[in-house]
């Protein structure tokens, strides 16, 4: 199986990254990140539902609309397949425990060094996998209809808002997506979610430069303990991973649903 080249800090933006479709689950090494993109438009729902735990199946039933229910099922099934392949157990055998904020983690006796995070929106999902370091991922459609200016005024720092207001209207779309996904990814990585303070996570928004955290709760020193990886998983989409520590090696991978049929 061929592997994608390593990605370094100089090209962390990587909109042109090649997404490899592996024919088997590659090993996950310390010091690297695997970013998996996948489509949530797929068949085989009965098979995937059978992989979910009772609490996941109960949560699945709470979605009022079929498309939302199916997207949730496919996203969680894909996560279970990836983790199961690394743990060498069937997807249904992967056991989660939940933090106080509802964030899923692997049961402590399964693989204490294996970390993961999942984001999905519409028919697209992004999953990040690491060892020994925390990771958070987020995904944003660039053309999502939101009140960007109002959100920037409310949830971005003063410095971010000033940078955003200085940009052209087209550049603001990219800057907003970069800022929002970076904030979400970091807050997911540390386990607080947006309750942790979106305006306390300050991000470089200038177009054409690698994404990076500038300050965390006012501290530039703390921000240097984290790396951001910006990706374009599909046209019209922007994804972000926040990873603890220096810029890791990055593998950009596509999960083809055919690969999961081994289970």
PDB file of C-alpha atoms in Angstrom:
ATOM      1  CA  UNK A   1       0.000   0.000   0.000  1.00  0.00           C
ATOM      2  CA  UNK A   2       1.294   3.459  -0.841  1.00  0.00           C
ATOM      3  CA  UNK A   3       1.372   6.183   1.790  1.00  0.00           C
ATOM      4  CA  UNK A   4       1.046   9.952   1.325  1.00  0.00           C
ATOM      5  CA  UNK A   5       4.102  12.093   1.901  1.00  0.00           C
ATOM      6  CA  UNK A   6       4.706  13.698   5.255  1.00  0.00           C
ATOM      7  CA  UNK A   7       3.392  17.207   5.768  1.00  0.00           C
ATOM      8  CA  UNK A   8       5.568  19.733   7.579  1.00  0.00           C
ATOM      9  CA  UNK A   9       4.876  23.079   9.206  1.00  0.00           C
ATOM     10  CA  UNK A  10       5.741  25.025   6.061  1.00  0.00           C
ATOM     11  CA  UNK A  11       2.819  23.545   4.153  1.00  0.00           C
ATOM     12  CA  UNK A  12       0.353  23.006   6.985  1.00  0.00           C
ATOM     13  CA  UNK A  13      -2.313  24.820   4.934  1.00  0.00           C
ATOM     14  CA  UNK A  14      -2.133  21.952   2.407  1.00  0.00           C
ATOM     15  CA  UNK A  15      -5.205  22.723   0.282  1.00  0.00           C
ATOM     16  CA  UNK A  16      -3.548  20.644  -2.445  1.00  0.00           C
ATOM     17  CA  UNK A  17      -2.859  17.629  -0.219  1.00  0.00           C
ATOM     18  CA  UNK A  18      -3.298  14.254  -1.886  1.00  0.00           C
ATOM     19  CA  UNK A  19      -5.882  12.121  -0.112  1.00  0.00           C
ATOM     20  CA  UNK A  20      -4.876   8.476  -0.391  1.00  0.00           C
ATOM     21  CA  UNK A  21      -7.417   5.646  -0.499  1.00  0.00           C
ATOM     22  CA  UNK A  22      -5.655   2.795   1.365  1.00  0.00           C
ATOM     23  CA  UNK A  23      -6.508  -0.849   0.758  1.00  0.00           C
ATOM     24  CA  UNK A  24      -5.891  -1.718   4.423  1.00  0.00           C
ATOM     25  CA  UNK A  25      -5.709   0.121   7.725  1.00  0.00           C
ATOM     26  CA  UNK A  26      -2.225   1.659   7.987  1.00  0.00           C
ATOM     27  CA  UNK A  27      -0.393   1.589  11.344  1.00  0.00           C
ATOM     28  CA  UNK A  28      -0.624   4.717  13.477  1.00  0.00           C
ATOM     29  CA  UNK A  29       2.772   5.757  14.807  1.00  0.00           C
ATOM     30  CA  UNK A  30       3.678   8.101  17.650  1.00  0.00           C
ATOM     31  CA  UNK A  31       4.420  11.545  16.268  1.00  0.00           C
ATOM     32  CA  UNK A  32       1.963  11.376  13.389  1.00  0.00           C
ATOM     33  CA  UNK A  33      -1.637  12.290  12.723  1.00  0.00           C
ATOM     34  CA  UNK A  34      -4.008  10.426  10.474  1.00  0.00           C
ATOM     35  CA  UNK A  35      -6.771  12.592   9.042  1.00  0.00           C
ATOM     36  CA  UNK A  36      -9.540  10.551   7.452  1.00  0.00           C
ATOM     37  CA  UNK A  37     -12.185  12.090   5.234  1.00  0.00           C
ATOM     38  CA  UNK A  38     -15.312  10.172   4.301  1.00  0.00           C
ATOM     39  CA  UNK A  39     -18.665  10.618   2.662  1.00  0.00           C
ATOM     40  CA  UNK A  40     -21.715  10.021   4.808  1.00  0.00           C
ATOM     41  CA  UNK A  41     -23.796   9.147   1.747  1.00  0.00           C
ATOM     42  CA  UNK A  42     -23.459   5.352   1.766  1.00  0.00           C
ATOM     43  CA  UNK A  43     -25.576   2.173   1.786  1.00  0.00           C
ATOM     44  CA  UNK A  44     -25.546  -0.807   4.180  1.00  0.00           C
ATOM     45  CA  UNK A  45     -27.393   0.842   7.055  1.00  0.00           C
ATOM     46  CA  UNK A  46     -28.467  -2.407   8.832  1.00  0.00           C
ATOM     47  CA  UNK A  47     -24.872  -3.605   8.934  1.00  0.00           C
ATOM     48  CA  UNK A  48     -23.615  -0.289  10.315  1.00  0.00           C
ATOM     49  CA  UNK A  49     -26.390   0.014  12.894  1.00  0.00           C
ATOM     50  CA  UNK A  50     -25.384  -3.386  14.281  1.00  0.00           C
ATOM     51  CA  UNK A  51     -21.954  -1.963  15.165  1.00  0.00           C
ATOM     52  CA  UNK A  52     -23.400   0.693  17.492  1.00  0.00           C
ATOM     53  CA  UNK A  53     -23.644   0.266  21.242  1.00  0.00           C
ATOM     54  CA  UNK A  54     -27.070   0.425  22.950  1.00  0.00           C
ATOM     55  CA  UNK A  55     -26.509   4.036  24.025  1.00  0.00           C
ATOM     56  CA  UNK A  56     -25.489   5.018  20.474  1.00  0.00           C
ATOM     57  CA  UNK A  57     -28.552   3.289  19.069  1.00  0.00           C
ATOM     58  CA  UNK A  58     -30.731   5.169  21.552  1.00  0.00           C
ATOM     59  CA  UNK A  59     -29.105   8.442  20.552  1.00  0.00           C
ATOM     60  CA  UNK A  60     -29.637   7.522  16.901  1.00  0.00           C
ATOM     61  CA  UNK A  61     -33.361   7.181  17.488  1.00  0.00           C
ATOM     62  CA  UNK A  62     -33.567  10.694  18.909  1.00  0.00           C
ATOM     63  CA  UNK A  63     -32.865  12.263  15.512  1.00  0.00           C
ATOM     64  CA  UNK A  64     -36.183  13.383  14.081  1.00  0.00           C
ATOM     65  CA  UNK A  65     -35.180  13.200  10.408  1.00  0.00           C
ATOM     66  CA  UNK A  66     -33.926  10.140   8.537  1.00  0.00           C
ATOM     67  CA  UNK A  67     -30.959  11.901   6.859  1.00  0.00           C
ATOM     68  CA  UNK A  68     -29.617  13.118  10.227  1.00  0.00           C
ATOM     69  CA  UNK A  69     -30.102   9.675  11.752  1.00  0.00           C
ATOM     70  CA  UNK A  70     -28.247   8.008   8.886  1.00  0.00           C
ATOM     71  CA  UNK A  71     -25.370  10.506   8.942  1.00  0.00           C
ATOM     72  CA  UNK A  72     -24.892   9.988  12.665  1.00  0.00           C
ATOM     73  CA  UNK A  73     -24.900   6.219  12.169  1.00  0.00           C
ATOM     74  CA  UNK A  74     -22.363   6.281   9.352  1.00  0.00           C
ATOM     75  CA  UNK A  75     -20.042   8.688  11.188  1.00  0.00           C
ATOM     76  CA  UNK A  76     -20.004   6.609  14.394  1.00  0.00           C
ATOM     77  CA  UNK A  77     -19.716   3.355  12.441  1.00  0.00           C
ATOM     78  CA  UNK A  78     -16.719   4.718  10.524  1.00  0.00           C
ATOM     79  CA  UNK A  79     -15.050   5.811  13.754  1.00  0.00           C
ATOM     80  CA  UNK A  80     -15.680   2.368  15.240  1.00  0.00           C
ATOM     81  CA  UNK A  81     -14.234   0.661  12.167  1.00  0.00           C
ATOM     82  CA  UNK A  82     -11.033   2.735  12.262  1.00  0.00           C
ATOM     83  CA  UNK A  83     -10.509   2.254  15.999  1.00  0.00           C
ATOM     84  CA  UNK A  84     -11.381  -1.430  15.774  1.00  0.00           C
ATOM     85  CA  UNK A  85      -8.858  -1.918  12.970  1.00  0.00           C
ATOM     86  CA  UNK A  86      -6.131  -0.342  15.133  1.00  0.00           C
ATOM     87  CA  UNK A  87      -7.175  -2.334  18.199  1.00  0.00           C
ATOM     88  CA  UNK A  88      -7.676  -5.500  16.144  1.00  0.00           C
ATOM     89  CA  UNK A  89     -11.222  -6.007  17.352  1.00  0.00           C
ATOM     90  CA  UNK A  90     -14.564  -5.875  15.486  1.00  0.00           C
ATOM     91  CA  UNK A  91     -16.187  -2.409  15.302  1.00  0.00           C
ATOM     92  CA  UNK A  92     -18.966  -3.478  17.680  1.00  0.00           C
ATOM     93  CA  UNK A  93     -16.371  -4.479  20.306  1.00  0.00           C
ATOM     94  CA  UNK A  94     -14.888  -0.975  20.616  1.00  0.00           C
ATOM     95  CA  UNK A  95     -15.843   0.334  24.063  1.00  0.00           C
ATOM     96  CA  UNK A  96     -16.189   4.009  24.872  1.00  0.00           C
ATOM     97  CA  UNK A  97     -16.357   5.900  28.115  1.00  0.00           C
ATOM     98  CA  UNK A  98     -17.662   9.451  28.292  1.00  0.00           C
ATOM     99  CA  UNK A  99     -16.222  12.546  29.915  1.00  0.00           C
ATOM    100  CA  UNK A 100     -18.410  14.901  31.943  1.00  0.00           C
ATOM    101  CA  UNK A 101     -19.161  16.956  28.816  1.00  0.00           C
ATOM    102  CA  UNK A 102     -20.175  13.859  26.830  1.00  0.00           C
ATOM    103  CA  UNK A 103     -16.938  13.589  24.851  1.00  0.00           C
ATOM    104  CA  UNK A 104     -16.265   9.927  23.947  1.00  0.00           C
ATOM    105  CA  UNK A 105     -12.938   8.346  24.836  1.00  0.00           C
ATOM    106  CA  UNK A 106     -11.708   4.792  24.563  1.00  0.00           C
ATOM    107  CA  UNK A 107     -12.180   2.691  27.668  1.00  0.00           C
ATOM    108  CA  UNK A 108      -8.989   3.073  29.696  1.00  0.00           C
ATOM    109  CA  UNK A 109      -7.973  -0.577  29.431  1.00  0.00           C
ATOM    110  CA  UNK A 110      -8.272  -0.649  25.616  1.00  0.00           C
ATOM    111  CA  UNK A 111      -5.433   1.585  24.373  1.00  0.00           C
ATOM    112  CA  UNK A 112      -4.556   4.448  26.732  1.00  0.00           C
ATOM    113  CA  UNK A 113      -2.294   6.109  24.146  1.00  0.00           C
ATOM    114  CA  UNK A 114      -4.821   6.190  21.291  1.00  0.00           C
ATOM    115  CA  UNK A 115      -6.638   9.515  20.844  1.00  0.00           C
ATOM    116  CA  UNK A 116      -9.323  10.445  18.335  1.00  0.00           C
ATOM    117  CA  UNK A 117     -11.867  13.060  17.387  1.00  0.00           C
ATOM    118  CA  UNK A 118     -14.723  13.210  14.897  1.00  0.00           C
ATOM    119  CA  UNK A 119     -16.522  16.043  13.139  1.00  0.00           C
ATOM    120  CA  UNK A 120     -19.300  15.772  10.583  1.00  0.00           C
ATOM    121  CA  UNK A 121     -21.468  18.239   8.731  1.00  0.00           C
ATOM    122  CA  UNK A 122     -23.914  17.419   5.978  1.00  0.00           C
ATOM    123  CA  UNK A 123     -22.603  14.469   4.000  1.00  0.00           C
ATOM    124  CA  UNK A 124     -18.934  15.022   4.921  1.00  0.00           C
ATOM    125  CA  UNK A 125     -16.992  13.769   7.944  1.00  0.00           C
ATOM    126  CA  UNK A 126     -13.436  14.204   9.207  1.00  0.00           C
ATOM    127  CA  UNK A 127     -11.781  11.920  11.770  1.00  0.00           C
ATOM    128  CA  UNK A 128      -8.423  12.577  13.426  1.00  0.00           C
ATOM    129  CA  UNK A 129      -6.289   9.855  15.057  1.00  0.00           C
ATOM    130  CA  UNK A 130      -3.112  10.264  17.139  1.00  0.00           C
ATOM    131  CA  UNK A 131      -1.107   8.549  19.816  1.00  0.00           C
ATOM    132  CA  UNK A 132      -0.129  10.140  23.140  1.00  0.00           C
ATOM    133  CA  UNK A 133      -1.266  13.689  22.272  1.00  0.00           C
ATOM    134  CA  UNK A 134      -4.657  15.343  22.333  1.00  0.00           C
ATOM    135  CA  UNK A 135      -6.433  16.129  19.068  1.00  0.00           C
ATOM    136  CA  UNK A 136      -9.604  17.920  18.032  1.00  0.00           C
ATOM    137  CA  UNK A 137     -11.045  18.284  14.531  1.00  0.00           C
ATOM    138  CA  UNK A 138     -13.731  20.443  12.984  1.00  0.00           C
ATOM    139  CA  UNK A 139     -15.291  20.756   9.554  1.00  0.00           C
ATOM    140  CA  UNK A 140     -17.033  23.714   7.925  1.00  0.00           C
ATOM    141  CA  UNK A 141     -18.766  24.193   4.537  1.00  0.00           C
ATOM    142  CA  UNK A 142     -17.435  27.462   3.159  1.00  0.00           C
ATOM    143  CA  UNK A 143     -20.798  28.530   1.800  1.00  0.00           C
ATOM    144  CA  UNK A 144     -22.831  27.766   4.919  1.00  0.00           C
ATOM    145  CA  UNK A 145     -25.448  30.451   5.424  1.00  0.00           C
ATOM    146  CA  UNK A 146     -24.533  32.125   8.686  1.00  0.00           C
ATOM    147  CA  UNK A 147     -24.307  35.711   9.911  1.00  0.00           C
ATOM    148  CA  UNK A 148     -20.519  35.801   9.791  1.00  0.00           C
ATOM    149  CA  UNK A 149     -20.089  39.449  10.755  1.00  0.00           C
ATOM    150  CA  UNK A 150     -22.354  39.103  13.785  1.00  0.00           C
ATOM    151  CA  UNK A 151     -20.630  35.902  14.926  1.00  0.00           C
ATOM    152  CA  UNK A 152     -17.203  37.515  14.597  1.00  0.00           C
ATOM    153  CA  UNK A 153     -18.374  40.481  16.687  1.00  0.00           C
ATOM    154  CA  UNK A 154     -19.767  38.172  19.373  1.00  0.00           C
ATOM    155  CA  UNK A 155     -17.320  35.253  19.538  1.00  0.00           C
ATOM    156  CA  UNK A 156     -13.982  36.382  18.087  1.00  0.00           C
ATOM    157  CA  UNK A 157     -11.322  38.375  19.915  1.00  0.00           C
ATOM    158  CA  UNK A 158     -10.859  42.081  19.236  1.00  0.00           C
ATOM    159  CA  UNK A 159      -7.650  41.408  17.281  1.00  0.00           C
ATOM    160  CA  UNK A 160      -9.360  38.734  15.179  1.00  0.00           C
ATOM    161  CA  UNK A 161     -12.338  40.991  14.518  1.00  0.00           C
ATOM    162  CA  UNK A 162     -10.041  43.823  13.410  1.00  0.00           C
ATOM    163  CA  UNK A 163      -8.170  41.501  11.039  1.00  0.00           C
ATOM    164  CA  UNK A 164     -11.434  40.111   9.691  1.00  0.00           C
ATOM    165  CA  UNK A 165     -12.894  43.582   9.051  1.00  0.00           C
ATOM    166  CA  UNK A 166      -9.747  44.570   7.116  1.00  0.00           C
ATOM    167  CA  UNK A 167     -10.234  41.778   4.554  1.00  0.00           C
ATOM    168  CA  UNK A 168     -12.143  41.797   1.293  1.00  0.00           C
ATOM    169  CA  UNK A 169     -15.563  40.129   1.296  1.00  0.00           C
ATOM    170  CA  UNK A 170     -14.300  36.925  -0.436  1.00  0.00           C
ATOM    171  CA  UNK A 171     -11.354  36.654   1.974  1.00  0.00           C
ATOM    172  CA  UNK A 172     -13.714  37.036   4.923  1.00  0.00           C
ATOM    173  CA  UNK A 173     -15.426  33.754   4.003  1.00  0.00           C
ATOM    174  CA  UNK A 174     -12.112  31.893   4.246  1.00  0.00           C
ATOM    175  CA  UNK A 175     -11.024  33.776   7.368  1.00  0.00           C
ATOM    176  CA  UNK A 176     -14.271  33.058   9.171  1.00  0.00           C
ATOM    177  CA  UNK A 177     -14.101  29.341   8.343  1.00  0.00           C
ATOM    178  CA  UNK A 178     -10.466  29.188   9.440  1.00  0.00           C
ATOM    179  CA  UNK A 179     -11.129  30.982  12.713  1.00  0.00           C
ATOM    180  CA  UNK A 180     -14.271  29.044  13.586  1.00  0.00           C
ATOM    181  CA  UNK A 181     -12.857  25.596  12.795  1.00  0.00           C
ATOM    182  CA  UNK A 182      -9.595  26.307  14.620  1.00  0.00           C
ATOM    183  CA  UNK A 183     -11.425  27.455  17.736  1.00  0.00           C
ATOM    184  CA  UNK A 184     -13.778  24.467  17.670  1.00  0.00           C
ATOM    185  CA  UNK A 185     -10.938  22.013  17.025  1.00  0.00           C
ATOM    186  CA  UNK A 186      -8.862  23.312  19.941  1.00  0.00           C
ATOM    187  CA  UNK A 187     -11.790  23.395  22.363  1.00  0.00           C
ATOM    188  CA  UNK A 188     -12.737  19.847  21.359  1.00  0.00           C
ATOM    189  CA  UNK A 189      -9.133  18.727  21.869  1.00  0.00           C
ATOM    190  CA  UNK A 190      -9.072  20.005  25.448  1.00  0.00           C
ATOM    191  CA  UNK A 191     -12.553  18.648  26.099  1.00  0.00           C
ATOM    192  CA  UNK A 192     -14.432  21.857  26.895  1.00  0.00           C
ATOM    193  CA  UNK A 193     -16.355  22.498  23.695  1.00  0.00           C
ATOM    194  CA  UNK A 194     -17.538  26.022  22.903  1.00  0.00           C
ATOM    195  CA  UNK A 195     -18.338  26.557  26.572  1.00  0.00           C
ATOM    196  CA  UNK A 196     -14.573  26.895  27.004  1.00  0.00           C
ATOM    197  CA  UNK A 197     -14.661  30.378  25.470  1.00  0.00           C
ATOM    198  CA  UNK A 198     -14.415  30.907  21.709  1.00  0.00           C
ATOM    199  CA  UNK A 199     -13.079  34.419  22.228  1.00  0.00           C
ATOM    200  CA  UNK A 200     -10.263  33.027  24.407  1.00  0.00           C
ATOM    201  CA  UNK A 201      -8.815  31.118  21.433  1.00  0.00           C
ATOM    202  CA  UNK A 202      -7.100  33.594  19.100  1.00  0.00           C
ATOM    203  CA  UNK A 203      -6.230  32.462  15.576  1.00  0.00           C
ATOM    204  CA  UNK A 204      -4.205  33.988  12.728  1.00  0.00           C
ATOM    205  CA  UNK A 205      -6.762  34.794  10.026  1.00  0.00           C
ATOM    206  CA  UNK A 206      -4.557  36.265   7.281  1.00  0.00           C
ATOM    207  CA  UNK A 207      -5.181  34.551   3.926  1.00  0.00           C
ATOM    208  CA  UNK A 208      -2.314  32.696   2.274  1.00  0.00           C
ATOM    209  CA  UNK A 209      -0.438  31.854   5.482  1.00  0.00           C
ATOM    210  CA  UNK A 210      -0.410  28.624   7.517  1.00  0.00           C
ATOM    211  CA  UNK A 211      -3.045  28.457  10.217  1.00  0.00           C
ATOM    212  CA  UNK A 212      -1.705  28.925  13.744  1.00  0.00           C
ATOM    213  CA  UNK A 213      -2.918  29.704  17.230  1.00  0.00           C
ATOM    214  CA  UNK A 214      -1.761  33.117  18.463  1.00  0.00           C
ATOM    215  CA  UNK A 215      -3.018  33.134  22.062  1.00  0.00           C
ATOM    216  CA  UNK A 216      -4.913  30.850  24.381  1.00  0.00           C
ATOM    217  CA  UNK A 217      -6.623  32.645  27.277  1.00  0.00           C
ATOM    218  CA  UNK A 218      -4.308  35.569  26.575  1.00  0.00           C
ATOM    219  CA  UNK A 219      -1.121  33.483  26.579  1.00  0.00           C
ATOM    220  CA  UNK A 220       1.088  33.319  23.485  1.00  0.00           C
ATOM    221  CA  UNK A 221       3.291  30.793  25.297  1.00  0.00           C
ATOM    222  CA  UNK A 222       0.418  28.352  25.754  1.00  0.00           C
ATOM    223  CA  UNK A 223      -0.532  28.743  22.090  1.00  0.00           C
ATOM    224  CA  UNK A 224       2.931  27.584  21.040  1.00  0.00           C
ATOM    225  CA  UNK A 225       2.212  24.207  22.659  1.00  0.00           C
ATOM    226  CA  UNK A 226      -0.344  23.448  19.914  1.00  0.00           C
ATOM    227  CA  UNK A 227      -0.271  23.004  16.140  1.00  0.00           C
ATOM    228  CA  UNK A 228      -3.021  23.565  13.584  1.00  0.00           C
ATOM    229  CA  UNK A 229      -3.438  21.529  10.417  1.00  0.00           C
ATOM    230  CA  UNK A 230      -5.723  23.073   7.812  1.00  0.00           C
ATOM    231  CA  UNK A 231      -7.105  20.810   5.084  1.00  0.00           C
ATOM    232  CA  UNK A 232      -9.551  20.900   2.209  1.00  0.00           C
ATOM    233  CA  UNK A 233     -11.300  17.515   2.307  1.00  0.00           C
ATOM    234  CA  UNK A 234     -13.507  18.384  -0.698  1.00  0.00           C
ATOM    235  CA  UNK A 235     -14.301  21.418  -2.858  1.00  0.00           C
ATOM    236  CA  UNK A 236     -16.192  23.955  -0.786  1.00  0.00           C
ATOM    237  CA  UNK A 237     -15.085  22.497   2.557  1.00  0.00           C
ATOM    238  CA  UNK A 238     -12.462  23.506   5.107  1.00  0.00           C
ATOM    239  CA  UNK A 239     -11.268  21.208   7.878  1.00  0.00           C
ATOM    240  CA  UNK A 240      -8.994  21.894  10.839  1.00  0.00           C
ATOM    241  CA  UNK A 241      -7.143  19.716  13.313  1.00  0.00           C
ATOM    242  CA  UNK A 242      -5.675  21.065  16.557  1.00  0.00           C
ATOM    243  CA  UNK A 243      -2.894  18.809  17.828  1.00  0.00           C
ATOM    244  CA  UNK A 244      -0.961  19.058  21.065  1.00  0.00           C
ATOM    245  CA  UNK A 245       2.764  19.606  20.563  1.00  0.00           C
ATOM    246  CA  UNK A 246       4.928  20.466  17.532  1.00  0.00           C
ATOM    247  CA  UNK A 247       3.710  19.938  13.983  1.00  0.00           C
ATOM    248  CA  UNK A 248       3.434  16.177  13.449  1.00  0.00           C
ATOM    249  CA  UNK A 249       3.706  14.100  10.316  1.00  0.00           C
ATOM    250  CA  UNK A 250       0.307  14.072   8.625  1.00  0.00           C
ATOM    251  CA  UNK A 251      -1.363  11.399   6.536  1.00  0.00           C
ATOM    252  CA  UNK A 252      -4.367  12.475   4.481  1.00  0.00           C
ATOM    253  CA  UNK A 253      -6.553   9.394   3.998  1.00  0.00           C
ATOM    254  CA  UNK A 254      -9.924   8.648   2.441  1.00  0.00           C
ATOM    255  CA  UNK A 255     -12.098   5.962   3.994  1.00  0.00           C
ATOM    256  CA  UNK A 256     -13.822   4.101   1.174  1.00  0.00           C
ATOM    257  CA  UNK A 257     -16.823   2.202   2.503  1.00  0.00           C
ATOM    258  CA  UNK A 258     -15.700  -0.882   0.571  1.00  0.00           C
ATOM    259  CA  UNK A 259     -12.787  -1.162   3.009  1.00  0.00           C
ATOM    260  CA  UNK A 260     -15.183  -1.667   5.929  1.00  0.00           C
ATOM    261  CA  UNK A 261     -16.880  -4.664   4.360  1.00  0.00           C
ATOM    262  CA  UNK A 262     -14.188  -6.933   5.818  1.00  0.00           C
ATOM    263  CA  UNK A 263     -16.342  -6.909   8.990  1.00  0.00           C
TER     264      UNK A 263
END
